[in-house]
Coordinates of C-alpha atoms and ligand atoms in Angstrom, one line a residue:
M7 CA -4.1 -62.7 41.2
I8 CA -5.2 -59.3 39.7
L9 CA -7.6 -57.1 41.5
A10 CA -8.4 -53.7 39.9
K11 CA -11.0 -51.3 41.2
N12 CA -12.1 -48.0 39.8
L13 CA -9.4 -47.6 37.1
H14 CA -9.7 -44.2 35.3
K15 CA -7.5 -42.9 32.6
Y16 CA -7.7 -39.5 30.9
Y17 CA -5.6 -38.4 27.9
E18 CA -6.2 -34.7 28.4
S19 CA -9.9 -34.3 27.9
L20 CA -10.4 -37.8 26.5
H21 CA -11.8 -40.1 29.3
V22 CA -10.5 -43.5 28.1
L23 CA -11.1 -45.7 31.2
K24 CA -14.2 -44.8 33.1
G25 CA -13.9 -46.8 36.3
V26 CA -12.8 -50.3 35.3
D27 CA -13.3 -53.1 37.9
L28 CA -11.6 -56.4 37.3
H29 CA -10.8 -59.6 39.1
I30 CA -8.7 -62.2 37.5
K31 CA -7.8 -65.5 39.3
K32 CA -4.5 -67.4 39.2
G33 CA -4.2 -69.6 36.2
E34 CA -7.1 -68.0 34.4
I35 CA -6.8 -67.1 30.7
V36 CA -8.8 -63.9 30.1
S37 CA -9.3 -62.3 26.7
I38 CA -10.2 -58.6 26.2
V39 CA -12.0 -57.6 23.0
G40 CA -13.7 -54.5 21.8
A41 CA -13.7 -51.9 19.0
S42 CA -10.5 -50.1 18.0
G43 CA -10.0 -47.2 20.4
A44 CA -12.1 -48.8 23.2
G45 CA -9.2 -48.6 25.6
K46 CA -7.9 -52.1 25.5
T47 CA -4.2 -51.3 25.2
T48 CA -4.6 -48.5 27.7
L49 CA -6.1 -51.0 30.2
L50 CA -3.4 -53.6 29.6
Q51 CA -0.6 -51.1 30.0
I52 CA -2.0 -50.0 33.3
L53 CA -2.6 -53.6 34.5
G54 CA 0.9 -54.4 33.5
T55 CA 2.3 -51.4 35.4
L56 CA 3.7 -49.8 32.3
D57 CA 1.4 -46.8 32.7
L58 CA -0.4 -45.2 35.6
P59 CA -4.1 -44.7 36.1
N60 CA -5.4 -41.2 37.1
K61 CA -5.9 -42.0 40.7
Q62 CA -9.3 -41.5 42.3
Q63 CA -10.5 -42.3 45.7
N64 CA -10.7 -46.1 46.1
T65 CA -8.6 -46.9 43.0
V66 CA -7.0 -50.3 43.7
L67 CA -4.5 -52.3 41.7
E68 CA -3.2 -55.5 43.3
I69 CA -1.1 -58.0 41.4
N70 CA 0.1 -61.2 43.0
G71 CA -0.6 -59.7 46.4
S72 CA 1.3 -56.4 45.9
S73 CA -0.4 -53.1 45.8
V74 CA 1.5 -51.9 42.8
L75 CA 0.3 -48.3 42.6
N76 CA 2.3 -47.5 45.7
L77 CA 5.6 -48.9 44.4
K78 CA 8.3 -46.4 43.4
D79 CA 10.3 -46.6 40.2
T80 CA 13.1 -49.0 41.2
A81 CA 10.8 -51.3 43.2
L82 CA 8.3 -51.2 40.3
S83 CA 10.9 -52.2 37.7
K84 CA 12.0 -55.0 39.9
F85 CA 8.4 -56.2 40.5
R86 CA 7.7 -56.1 36.7
N87 CA 10.9 -58.0 35.9
Q88 CA 10.2 -60.7 38.5
H89 CA 6.4 -61.2 38.3
L90 CA 5.2 -60.0 34.8
G91 CA 5.8 -61.0 31.3
F92 CA 4.8 -59.1 28.1
I93 CA 4.1 -60.1 24.6
F94 CA 3.3 -57.4 22.1
Q95 CA 2.0 -57.4 18.5
F96 CA 5.5 -56.5 17.2
H97 CA 7.8 -58.7 19.1
Q98 CA 10.2 -55.9 20.2
L99 CA 13.2 -58.1 20.2
L100 CA 16.6 -56.4 20.2
P101 CA 17.9 -56.7 16.7
E102 CA 21.6 -56.8 17.5
F103 CA 21.2 -59.8 19.8
T104 CA 20.6 -63.5 19.0
A105 CA 17.4 -65.3 19.9
L106 CA 19.1 -66.9 22.9
E107 CA 20.5 -63.5 24.1
N108 CA 17.2 -61.8 23.8
V109 CA 15.5 -64.5 25.9
C110 CA 18.3 -64.3 28.5
I111 CA 18.3 -60.5 29.0
P112 CA 15.4 -60.3 31.6
G113 CA 17.1 -63.1 33.5
F114 CA 20.4 -61.2 33.6
I115 CA 18.5 -58.0 34.7
A116 CA 17.1 -60.1 37.5
N117 CA 20.7 -60.8 38.6
R118 CA 20.3 -64.5 38.2
N119 CA 23.1 -66.9 37.6
K120 CA 24.3 -66.6 34.0
K121 CA 24.6 -70.4 33.3
E122 CA 21.3 -71.1 34.9
V123 CA 19.6 -68.4 32.8
E124 CA 21.2 -69.7 29.6
T125 CA 20.2 -73.3 30.4
E126 CA 16.6 -72.2 31.0
A127 CA 16.5 -70.0 27.9
K128 CA 17.7 -73.0 25.8
R129 CA 15.1 -75.2 27.4
L130 CA 12.3 -72.7 26.6
L131 CA 13.5 -72.2 23.1
T132 CA 13.7 -75.9 22.5
Y133 CA 10.2 -76.3 24.0
L134 CA 9.0 -73.7 21.5
G135 CA 10.5 -75.6 18.6
L136 CA 13.5 -73.2 18.1
A137 CA 16.4 -75.4 19.2
E138 CA 18.1 -75.0 15.8
R139 CA 17.5 -71.2 15.7
V140 CA 19.0 -70.0 19.0
D141 CA 22.1 -68.4 17.6
H142 CA 20.2 -66.4 14.9
K143 CA 19.3 -62.7 15.1
P144 CA 15.6 -61.7 14.8
S145 CA 16.1 -60.5 11.2
E146 CA 17.1 -64.1 10.3
L147 CA 13.9 -65.6 11.8
S148 CA 10.4 -65.8 10.4
G149 CA 7.6 -63.7 12.0
G150 CA 6.2 -66.7 13.8
E151 CA 9.7 -67.7 15.1
Q152 CA 10.3 -64.1 16.3
Q153 CA 7.0 -64.2 18.2
R154 CA 8.0 -67.5 19.8
V155 CA 11.3 -66.0 20.9
A156 CA 9.3 -63.1 22.4
V157 CA 7.2 -65.7 24.3
A158 CA 10.3 -67.4 25.6
R159 CA 11.6 -64.0 26.7
A160 CA 8.3 -63.3 28.5
L161 CA 8.6 -66.6 30.4
I162 CA 12.3 -66.6 31.4
N163 CA 11.7 -65.3 34.9
K164 CA 8.6 -67.5 35.4
P165 CA 6.2 -64.6 35.7
A166 CA 2.9 -65.0 37.5
V167 CA 1.1 -63.1 34.9
I168 CA 1.6 -62.7 31.1
F169 CA 0.1 -59.7 29.4
A170 CA -0.3 -60.0 25.7
D171 CA -1.5 -57.2 23.3
E172 CA -2.5 -58.6 19.9
P173 CA 0.1 -61.4 20.2
S174 CA -1.0 -63.0 16.9
G175 CA -2.0 -59.9 15.1
N176 CA 1.0 -60.1 12.9
L177 CA 1.0 -63.8 12.2
D178 CA -0.5 -66.1 9.5
T179 CA -3.4 -68.3 10.5
Q180 CA -1.3 -71.4 11.2
S181 CA 1.4 -69.6 13.3
A182 CA -1.4 -67.8 15.1
E183 CA -3.1 -71.1 16.0
M184 CA 0.1 -72.6 17.2
L185 CA 0.8 -69.6 19.4
H186 CA -2.8 -69.8 20.8
Q187 CA -2.4 -73.5 21.6
L188 CA 0.9 -72.7 23.2
F189 CA -0.7 -70.3 25.7
F190 CA -2.9 -73.1 26.9
K191 CA -0.1 -75.6 27.1
L192 CA 1.9 -73.1 29.1
R193 CA -1.0 -72.5 31.5
E194 CA -1.2 -76.3 32.0
E195 CA 2.5 -76.6 32.6
F196 CA 3.2 -73.5 34.7
N197 CA -0.3 -72.4 35.9
Q198 CA 0.4 -68.9 34.6
T199 CA -2.3 -66.3 34.3
F200 CA -2.9 -64.7 30.9
V201 CA -4.5 -61.4 30.0
I202 CA -4.8 -61.2 26.3
V203 CA -6.0 -58.3 24.2
T204 CA -7.0 -59.6 20.8
H205 CA -9.1 -59.0 17.7
N206 CA -8.8 -62.7 16.9
E207 CA -12.2 -64.3 17.4
D208 CA -10.9 -67.8 17.8
L209 CA -8.4 -66.8 20.5
A210 CA -10.9 -64.6 22.3
N211 CA -13.4 -67.5 22.4
M212 CA -10.8 -70.1 23.6
A213 CA -10.2 -68.1 26.8
D214 CA -11.8 -69.1 30.1
R215 CA -13.5 -65.7 30.1
K216 CA -14.0 -63.1 27.4
L217 CA -14.3 -59.5 28.5
V218 CA -15.7 -56.9 26.2
M219 CA -14.6 -53.3 26.5
K220 CA -17.0 -50.6 25.4
D221 CA -16.9 -46.9 26.1
G222 CA -14.2 -47.2 28.7
L223 CA -15.9 -49.9 30.7
I224 CA -16.0 -53.7 30.7
L225 CA -19.3 -55.4 29.9
E226 CA -18.8 -59.0 30.9
Ligands
ATP3 N1 -0.7 -41.6 24.6 C1 -1.9 -41.2 24.2 N2 -2.2 -39.9 24.2 C2 -3.4 -39.5 23.8 N3 -4.4 -40.3 23.5 C3 -4.2 -41.7 23.5 C4 -2.9 -42.2 23.9 N4 -2.9 -43.5 23.8 C5 -4.2 -43.8 23.4 N5 -4.9 -42.7 23.2 C6 -6.3 -42.7 22.8 O1 -7.1 -43.4 23.8 C7 -8.1 -44.2 23.1 C8 -7.9 -45.7 23.5 O2 -6.7 -46.1 22.9 P1 -6.2 -47.7 23.0 O3 -4.9 -47.7 22.4 O4 -6.3 -48.1 24.5 O5 -7.3 -48.4 22.2 P2 -7.4 -50.0 21.8 O6 -8.7 -50.5 22.3 O7 -6.2 -50.7 22.2 O8 -7.5 -49.9 20.2 P3 -6.9 -50.9 19.1 O9 -7.8 -52.1 19.0 O10 -7.0 -50.0 17.8 O11 -5.5 -51.2 19.4 C9 -8.0 -43.9 21.6 O12 -9.0 -43.0 21.3 C10 -6.6 -43.4 21.5 O13 -6.5 -42.5 20.4
MG4 MG1 -4.6 -51.6 21.1

């Protein structure tokens, strides 16, 4: 599902990724842990095609069978919209839109049928326990509710892979636990692949595989 070879990233003279190799299978839930500044977010952004590695000979990044480093802007945006979902620590919902609208937007960008997207968005929000909150704006929702809206938004186009960076970093213990259980429930239902960066020990240990980042490399 994800195959990465020899990923390097420099920020000027700072060598953040020093040749990361990674293979993640379909339906796998992988957690990435490591000290602050180890390069976890940098790696996730590159795996999620939101940032580019400094290309070396034999650098490879294949996601869902596509060699994404060769895709140009428009094709890459399309690929991301159709195959990848993102959940961040701060939900990044659009404040002027309702929960339902926020969830629908990636579906509209994908040029899907409006009614079909809305029906699916309502189904997802209901599944996530938000049936009564669909017409509220983010500012009228609790932190945990906002994060569940962000999860629904990440799922609307049925992505093959979900990338999450500190998804529960901003939640109380109970909301965090609910969100973690949700990831496993979603994997069961949709066989999605999850790559989750987290400082949460419980979540990291629940994963099928826990990768530890240190000094720009992964120690498995
Ligand atoms: N855009 C940037 N420009 C310059 N340096 C950066 C940039 N982004 C990150 N860095 C540096 O790269 C290193 C790795 O950062 P990264 O955000 O990947 O760490 P992290 O493992 O996610 O840490 P945390 O657990 O604190 O989120 C850090 O030293 C950081 O200061
Ligand atoms: Mg980070």
